[in-house]
Coordinates of C-alpha atoms in Angstrom, one line a residue:
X1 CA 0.0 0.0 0.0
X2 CA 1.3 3.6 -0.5
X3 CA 0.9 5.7 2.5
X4 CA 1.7 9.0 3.1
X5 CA 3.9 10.6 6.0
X6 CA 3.6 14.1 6.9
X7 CA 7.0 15.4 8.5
X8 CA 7.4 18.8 10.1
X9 CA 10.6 20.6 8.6
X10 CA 13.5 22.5 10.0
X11 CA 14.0 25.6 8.1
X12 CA 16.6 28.7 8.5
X13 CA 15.8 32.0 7.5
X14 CA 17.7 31.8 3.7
X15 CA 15.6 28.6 3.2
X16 CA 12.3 29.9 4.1
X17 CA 12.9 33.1 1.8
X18 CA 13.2 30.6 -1.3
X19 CA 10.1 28.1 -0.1
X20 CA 8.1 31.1 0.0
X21 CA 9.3 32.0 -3.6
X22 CA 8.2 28.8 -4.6
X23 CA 4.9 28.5 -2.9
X24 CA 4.1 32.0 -5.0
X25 CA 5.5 30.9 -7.9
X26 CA 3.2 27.4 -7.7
X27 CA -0.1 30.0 -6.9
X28 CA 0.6 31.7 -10.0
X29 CA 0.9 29.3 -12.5
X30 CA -2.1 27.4 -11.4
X31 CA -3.7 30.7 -11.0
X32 CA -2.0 31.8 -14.9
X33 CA -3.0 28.1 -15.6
X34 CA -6.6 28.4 -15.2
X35 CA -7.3 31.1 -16.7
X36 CA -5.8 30.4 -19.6
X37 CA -7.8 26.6 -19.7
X38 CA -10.6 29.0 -19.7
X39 CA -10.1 31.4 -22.4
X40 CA -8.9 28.2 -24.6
X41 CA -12.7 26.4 -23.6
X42 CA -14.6 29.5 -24.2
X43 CA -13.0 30.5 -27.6
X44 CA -13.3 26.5 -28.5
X45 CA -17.2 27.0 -27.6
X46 CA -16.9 30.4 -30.4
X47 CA -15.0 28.3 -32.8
X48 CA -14.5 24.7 -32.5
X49 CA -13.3 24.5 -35.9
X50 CA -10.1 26.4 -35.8
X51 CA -9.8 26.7 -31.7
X52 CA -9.1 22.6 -30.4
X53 CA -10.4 22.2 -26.6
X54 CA -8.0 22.7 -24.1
X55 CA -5.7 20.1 -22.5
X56 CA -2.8 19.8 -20.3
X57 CA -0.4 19.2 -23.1
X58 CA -2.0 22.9 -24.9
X59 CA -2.0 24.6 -21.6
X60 CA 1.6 24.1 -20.6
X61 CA 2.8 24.7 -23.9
X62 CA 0.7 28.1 -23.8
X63 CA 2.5 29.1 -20.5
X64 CA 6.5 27.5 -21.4
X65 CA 6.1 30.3 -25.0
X66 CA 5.1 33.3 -22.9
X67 CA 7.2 33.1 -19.6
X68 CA 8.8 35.9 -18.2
X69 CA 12.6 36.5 -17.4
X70 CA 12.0 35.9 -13.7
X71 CA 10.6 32.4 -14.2
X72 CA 13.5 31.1 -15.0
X73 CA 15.2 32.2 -12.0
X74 CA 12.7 29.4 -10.3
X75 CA 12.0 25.2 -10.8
X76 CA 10.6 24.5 -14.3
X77 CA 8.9 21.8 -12.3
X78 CA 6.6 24.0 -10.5
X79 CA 4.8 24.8 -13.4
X80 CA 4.8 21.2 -14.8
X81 CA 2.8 19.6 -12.1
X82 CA 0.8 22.6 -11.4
X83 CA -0.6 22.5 -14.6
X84 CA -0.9 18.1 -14.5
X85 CA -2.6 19.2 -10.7
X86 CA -5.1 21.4 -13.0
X87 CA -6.0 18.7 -15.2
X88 CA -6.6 16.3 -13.1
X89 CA -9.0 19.0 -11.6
X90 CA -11.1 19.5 -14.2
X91 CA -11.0 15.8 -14.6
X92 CA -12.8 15.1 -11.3
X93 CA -15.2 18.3 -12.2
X94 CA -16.8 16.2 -14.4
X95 CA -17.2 13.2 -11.8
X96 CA -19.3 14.4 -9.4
X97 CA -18.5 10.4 -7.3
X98 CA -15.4 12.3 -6.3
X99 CA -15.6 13.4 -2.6
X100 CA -14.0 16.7 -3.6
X101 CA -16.0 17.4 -6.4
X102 CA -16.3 21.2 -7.3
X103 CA -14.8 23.1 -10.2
X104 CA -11.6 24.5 -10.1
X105 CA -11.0 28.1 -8.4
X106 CA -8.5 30.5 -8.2
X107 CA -5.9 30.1 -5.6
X108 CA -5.6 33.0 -2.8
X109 CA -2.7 34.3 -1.1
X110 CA -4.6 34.8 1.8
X111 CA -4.9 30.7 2.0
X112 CA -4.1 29.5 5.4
X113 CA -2.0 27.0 3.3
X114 CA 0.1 27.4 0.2
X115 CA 2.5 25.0 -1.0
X116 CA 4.2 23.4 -4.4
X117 CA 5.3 19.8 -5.5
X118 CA 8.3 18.6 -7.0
X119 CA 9.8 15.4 -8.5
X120 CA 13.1 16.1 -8.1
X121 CA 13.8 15.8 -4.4
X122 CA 16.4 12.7 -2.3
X123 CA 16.8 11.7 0.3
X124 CA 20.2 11.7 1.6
X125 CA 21.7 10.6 5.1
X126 CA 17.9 10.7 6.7
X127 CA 17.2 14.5 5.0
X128 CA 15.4 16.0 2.4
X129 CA 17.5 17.5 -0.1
X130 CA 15.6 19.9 -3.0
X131 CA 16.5 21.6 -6.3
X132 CA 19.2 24.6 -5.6
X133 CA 17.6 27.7 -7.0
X134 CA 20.3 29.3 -9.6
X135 CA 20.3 32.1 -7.5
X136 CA 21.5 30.6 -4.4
X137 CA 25.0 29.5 -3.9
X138 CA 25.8 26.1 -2.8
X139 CA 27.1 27.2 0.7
X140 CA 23.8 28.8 1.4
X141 CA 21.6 25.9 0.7
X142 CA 21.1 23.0 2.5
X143 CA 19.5 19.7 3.4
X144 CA 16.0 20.3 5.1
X145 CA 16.4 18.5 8.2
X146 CA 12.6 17.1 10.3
X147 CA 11.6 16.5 13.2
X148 CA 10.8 12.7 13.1
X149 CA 12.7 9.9 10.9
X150 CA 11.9 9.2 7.0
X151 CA 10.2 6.1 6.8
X152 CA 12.1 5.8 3.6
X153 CA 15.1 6.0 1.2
X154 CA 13.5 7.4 -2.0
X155 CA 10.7 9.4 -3.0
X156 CA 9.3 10.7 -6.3
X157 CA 6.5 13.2 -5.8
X158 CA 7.1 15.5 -2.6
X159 CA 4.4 18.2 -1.7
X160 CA 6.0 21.0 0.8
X161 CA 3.4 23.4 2.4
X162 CA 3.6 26.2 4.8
X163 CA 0.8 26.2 7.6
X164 CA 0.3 28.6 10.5
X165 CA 4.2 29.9 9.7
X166 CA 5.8 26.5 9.6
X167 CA 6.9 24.2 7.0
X168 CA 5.6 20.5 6.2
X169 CA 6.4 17.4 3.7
X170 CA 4.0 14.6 2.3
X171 CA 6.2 12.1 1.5
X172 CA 4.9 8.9 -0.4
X173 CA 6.4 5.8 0.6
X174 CA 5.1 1.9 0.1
X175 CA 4.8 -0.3 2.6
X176 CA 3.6 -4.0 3.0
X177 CA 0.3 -4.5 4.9
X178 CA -1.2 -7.7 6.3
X179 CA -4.3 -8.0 6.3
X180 CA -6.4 -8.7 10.0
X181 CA -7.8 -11.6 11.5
X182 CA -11.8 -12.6 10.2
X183 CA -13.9 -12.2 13.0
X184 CA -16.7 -12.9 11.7
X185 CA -18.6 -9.8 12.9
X186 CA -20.7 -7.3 11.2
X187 CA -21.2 -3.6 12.7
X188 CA -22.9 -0.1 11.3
X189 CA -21.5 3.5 11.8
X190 CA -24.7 6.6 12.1
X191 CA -23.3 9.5 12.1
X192 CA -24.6 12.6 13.4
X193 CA -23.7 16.0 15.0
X194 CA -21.3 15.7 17.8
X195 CA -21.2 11.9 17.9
X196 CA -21.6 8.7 15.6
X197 CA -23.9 5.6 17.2
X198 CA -22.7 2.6 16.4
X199 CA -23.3 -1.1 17.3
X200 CA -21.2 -1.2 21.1
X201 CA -22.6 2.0 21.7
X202 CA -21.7 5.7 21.1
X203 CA -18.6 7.5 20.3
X204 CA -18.5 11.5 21.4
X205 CA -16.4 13.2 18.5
X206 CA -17.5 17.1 20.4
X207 CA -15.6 16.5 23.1
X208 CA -15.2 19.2 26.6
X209 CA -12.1 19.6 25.6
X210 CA -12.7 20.9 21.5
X211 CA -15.5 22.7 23.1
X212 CA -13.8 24.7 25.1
X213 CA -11.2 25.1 22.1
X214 CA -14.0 26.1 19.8
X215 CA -14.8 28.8 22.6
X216 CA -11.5 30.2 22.6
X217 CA -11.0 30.2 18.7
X218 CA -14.4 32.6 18.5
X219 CA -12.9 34.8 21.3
X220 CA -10.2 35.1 19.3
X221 CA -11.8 35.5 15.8
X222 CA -13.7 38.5 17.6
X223 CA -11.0 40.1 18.8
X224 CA -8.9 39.9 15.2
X225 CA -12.0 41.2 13.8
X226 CA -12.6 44.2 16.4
X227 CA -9.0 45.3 15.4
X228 CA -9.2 44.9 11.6
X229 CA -12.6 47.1 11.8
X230 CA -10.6 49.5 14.1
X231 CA -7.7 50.3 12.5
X232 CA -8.0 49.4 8.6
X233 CA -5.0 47.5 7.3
X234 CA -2.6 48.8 9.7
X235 CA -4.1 46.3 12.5
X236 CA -2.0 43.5 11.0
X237 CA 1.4 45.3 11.2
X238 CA 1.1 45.4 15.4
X239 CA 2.3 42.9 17.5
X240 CA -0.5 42.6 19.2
X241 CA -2.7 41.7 16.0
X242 CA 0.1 39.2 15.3
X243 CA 0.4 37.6 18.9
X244 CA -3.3 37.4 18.8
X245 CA -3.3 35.3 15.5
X246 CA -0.4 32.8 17.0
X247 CA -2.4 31.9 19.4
X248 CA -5.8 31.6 16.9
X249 CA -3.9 29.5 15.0
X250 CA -2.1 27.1 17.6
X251 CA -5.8 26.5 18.7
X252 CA -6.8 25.7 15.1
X253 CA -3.8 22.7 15.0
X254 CA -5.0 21.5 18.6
X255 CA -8.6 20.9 17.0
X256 CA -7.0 19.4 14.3
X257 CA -4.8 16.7 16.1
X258 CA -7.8 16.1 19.0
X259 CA -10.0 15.4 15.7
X260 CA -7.4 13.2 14.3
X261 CA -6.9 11.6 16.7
X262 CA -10.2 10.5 17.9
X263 CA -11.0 9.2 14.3
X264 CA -7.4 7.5 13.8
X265 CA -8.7 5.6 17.0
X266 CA -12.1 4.9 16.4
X267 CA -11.3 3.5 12.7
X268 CA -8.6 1.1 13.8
X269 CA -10.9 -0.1 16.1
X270 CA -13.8 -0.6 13.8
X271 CA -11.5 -2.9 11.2
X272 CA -9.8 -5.2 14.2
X273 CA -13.5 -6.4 15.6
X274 CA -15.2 -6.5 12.6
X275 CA -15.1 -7.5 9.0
X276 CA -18.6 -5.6 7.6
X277 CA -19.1 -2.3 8.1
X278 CA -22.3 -0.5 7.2
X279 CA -21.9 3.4 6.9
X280 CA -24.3 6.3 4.6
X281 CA -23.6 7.7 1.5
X282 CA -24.0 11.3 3.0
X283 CA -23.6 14.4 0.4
X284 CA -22.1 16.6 2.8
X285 CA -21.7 19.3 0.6
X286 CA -25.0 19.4 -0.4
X287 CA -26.0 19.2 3.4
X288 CA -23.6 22.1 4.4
X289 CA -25.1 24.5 1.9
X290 CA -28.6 24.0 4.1
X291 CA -26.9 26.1 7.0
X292 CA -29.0 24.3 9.8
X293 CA -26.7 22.5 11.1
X294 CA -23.6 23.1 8.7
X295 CA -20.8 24.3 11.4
X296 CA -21.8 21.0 13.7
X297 CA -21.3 18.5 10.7
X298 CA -18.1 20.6 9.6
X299 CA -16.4 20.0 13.5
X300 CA -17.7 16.8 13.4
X301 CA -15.7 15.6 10.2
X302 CA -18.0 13.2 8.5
X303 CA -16.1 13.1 5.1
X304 CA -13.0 13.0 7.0
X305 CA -13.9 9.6 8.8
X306 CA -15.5 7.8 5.3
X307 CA -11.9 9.1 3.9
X308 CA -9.9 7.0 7.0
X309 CA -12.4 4.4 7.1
X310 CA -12.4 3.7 3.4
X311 CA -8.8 3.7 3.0
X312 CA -8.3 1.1 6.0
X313 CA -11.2 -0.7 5.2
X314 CA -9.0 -1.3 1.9
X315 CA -5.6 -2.1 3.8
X316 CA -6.8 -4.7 6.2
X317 CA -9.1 -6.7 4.1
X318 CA -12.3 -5.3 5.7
X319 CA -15.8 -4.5 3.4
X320 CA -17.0 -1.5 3.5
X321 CA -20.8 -0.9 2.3
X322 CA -22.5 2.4 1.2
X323 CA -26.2 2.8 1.9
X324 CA -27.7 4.7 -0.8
X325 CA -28.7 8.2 0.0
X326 CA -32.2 7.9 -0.4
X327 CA -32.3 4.8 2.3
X328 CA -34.4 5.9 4.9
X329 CA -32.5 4.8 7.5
X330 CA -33.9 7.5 10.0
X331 CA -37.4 7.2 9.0
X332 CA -37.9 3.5 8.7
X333 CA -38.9 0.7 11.6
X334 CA -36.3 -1.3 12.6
X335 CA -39.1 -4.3 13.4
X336 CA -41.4 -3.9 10.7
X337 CA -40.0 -1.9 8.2
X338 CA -42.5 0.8 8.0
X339 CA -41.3 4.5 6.7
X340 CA -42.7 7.4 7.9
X341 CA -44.0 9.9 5.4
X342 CA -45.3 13.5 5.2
X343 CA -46.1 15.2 8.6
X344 CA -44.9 11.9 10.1
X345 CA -41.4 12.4 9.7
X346 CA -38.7 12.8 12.1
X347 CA -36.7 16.3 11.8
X348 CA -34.1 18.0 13.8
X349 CA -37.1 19.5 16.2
X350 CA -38.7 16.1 16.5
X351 CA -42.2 15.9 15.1
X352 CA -45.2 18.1 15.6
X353 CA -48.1 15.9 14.9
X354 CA -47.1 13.6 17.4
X355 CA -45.2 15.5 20.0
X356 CA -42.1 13.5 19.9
X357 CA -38.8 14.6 20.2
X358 CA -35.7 14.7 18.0
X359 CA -34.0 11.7 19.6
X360 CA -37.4 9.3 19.8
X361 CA -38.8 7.2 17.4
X362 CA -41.9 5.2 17.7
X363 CA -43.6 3.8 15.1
X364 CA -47.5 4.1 14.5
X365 CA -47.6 0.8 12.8
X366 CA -46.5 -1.7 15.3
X367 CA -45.9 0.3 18.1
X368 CA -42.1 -0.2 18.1
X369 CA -40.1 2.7 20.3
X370 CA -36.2 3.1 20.4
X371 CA -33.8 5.9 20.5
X372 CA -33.7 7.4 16.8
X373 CA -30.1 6.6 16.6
X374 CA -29.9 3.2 17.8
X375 CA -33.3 2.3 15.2
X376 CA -31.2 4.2 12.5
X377 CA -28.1 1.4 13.3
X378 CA -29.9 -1.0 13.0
X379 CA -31.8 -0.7 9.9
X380 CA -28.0 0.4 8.7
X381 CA -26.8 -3.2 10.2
X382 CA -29.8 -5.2 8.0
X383 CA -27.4 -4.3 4.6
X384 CA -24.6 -6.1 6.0
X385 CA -24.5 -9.6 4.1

């Protein structure tokens, strides 16, 4: 299997001046790249006779004839894969089964992440070594040192990105996976805000602690915000502003690595005591655009956990099954199969006709009565084979 590790880098000030050179220079061409994929499409849509449809092949060609002097002061390869990275974009735009279906945008500077790729990095005596720049002299560049061991002696595609003021590789490397022990057991995952249901019980993925994170994070936003509407664009330029975002942003990675952490956990568990496991087909996007309940489902990383489970699911040797996303899994009895219907319905407030609340479900068939979640579980579990 080829897995992925994610290494924090040690970086001087002459390095960092030259990553952040690159990490423009990558925003650009995708940027420069894009738009000219557009003009190409929409004069191909005028003229389709003398104007071919763009491609990655036409695109790069476009942008290698009309660079500019100070591009070649910076990594040919930069461009190369940013424009292959574009392609491959607007090759998932038109298959909307991909998770991060959407089509392609601009790139920011004001992206709490920027980054580049390239092809052309070692690794020598445990560090990563990259392409010298031809403007840097050999005694002022050097071998990017982390703060954990490589996992491995070679790599071919390396992304480096800068997040929250340090610097970070993706390294590829393969490694041999046995599959786990059969167990014969079959389980189903229901998510939900704050916490997924699942056979065993219930897993809380809104714990005290993020709370009281998430707390702190919108003190801070506030405060960021009161200065920016104070004093214009000179708030950023005070050490105060800039303390202020340190610590917005050191509470950003602690959410990140609590979240991450409970999932990594809660996965690995799932594939070593069982060997079917039953999750839905959610469209998150689609759900996140409804605004009831978007920021809940955003903290409580549903695409995030299909992503691990799927890709475990695939190491171990473990099945995974999708319930279609019109399976009423909420709405239908667990005992006799009955779905409810209209004003019957179960929504985030309960339902009105009956008086019932969000978390109950009784059915006005055969009288059946169980917490929502559990009765969504187990019509979930009846798909397992």
């Amino acid at each position: 299997m080829i897995k992925t590790q994610v290494v924090k880098l040690k970086v001087n000030k002459t390095m960092r001046k030259h990553l952040d050179a690159l990490c423009d220079y990558r925003r650009y061409c995708w940027n420069k790249g894009l738009e000219t994929w557009q003009l190409m499409y929409e004069a191909h849509t005028l003229n389709k006779k003398d104007n071919p449809s763009p491609n990655e092949r036409r695109v790069r060609d476009e942008l290698v004839a009309n660079k500019a002097d100070w591009q070649y002061a910076l990594s040919a390869r930069c461009l190369q894969l940013a424009v292959k990275d574009l392609a491959n974009a607007w090759k998932n735009f038109f298959d909307k089964a991909q998770p991060d279906w959407g089509i392609p945008s601009f790139k920011s500077k004001k992206d709490p992440r920027q980054g580049f790729k390239t092809d052309r990095a070692k690794i020598v005596n445990g560090k990563l070594r990259l392409d010298k720049p031809r403007s840097v002299s050999k005694e002022n560049w050097f071998d990017l040192k982390s703060y954990e061991a490589l996992k491995m002696d070679e790599v071919k595609v390396v992304s480096i990105f800068k997040e929250k003021g340090s610097y970070y590789a993706a390294l590829p490397y393969e490694e041999e996976i046995s599959a786990k022990a059969k167990t014969q057991q079959k389980t189903a995952v229901d998510v939900n805000v704050g916490h997924f249901n699942y056979t065993e019980g219930q897993i809380n993925v809104l714990p005290a602690k993020l709370q009281k994170l998430y707390k702190r994070i919108k003190h801070y936003q506030r405060t960021l915000a009161v200065k920016r509407k104070v004093n214009g664009k000179l708030a950023i330029k005070s050490n105060n502003y800039y303390a202020v975002r340190t610590k917005l942003q050191r509470d950003y990675r602690k959410v990140a690595n609590i979240q991450n952490d409970l999932l990594q956990k809660f996965t690995t568990q799932l594939v070593n005591d069982y060997d079917q496991i039953v999750i839905e087909d959610l469209a998150v996007k689609e759900m996140m655009m409804t605004h009831v309940a978007s920021k809940g489902m955003q903290r409580s990383v549903f695409s995030k956990f299909r992503q691990i489970l799927t890709y475990k699911c695939a190491w171990y040797g473990k099945e995974l099954i999708l319930a279609d996303k019109t399976y009423p899994s909420t709405q239908r009895c667990a005992e006799c199969g009955y779905v409810k219907k209209g004003d019957e319905k179960i929504t985030l407030q309960g339902n009105q006709k009956h008086g019932t609340k969000h978390n109950e479900y009784i059915c006005y068939q055969c009288g059946y009565t169980n917490d929502r979640d559990e009765n969504a579980v187990l019509n979930l579990l009846a798909l397992a084979k």
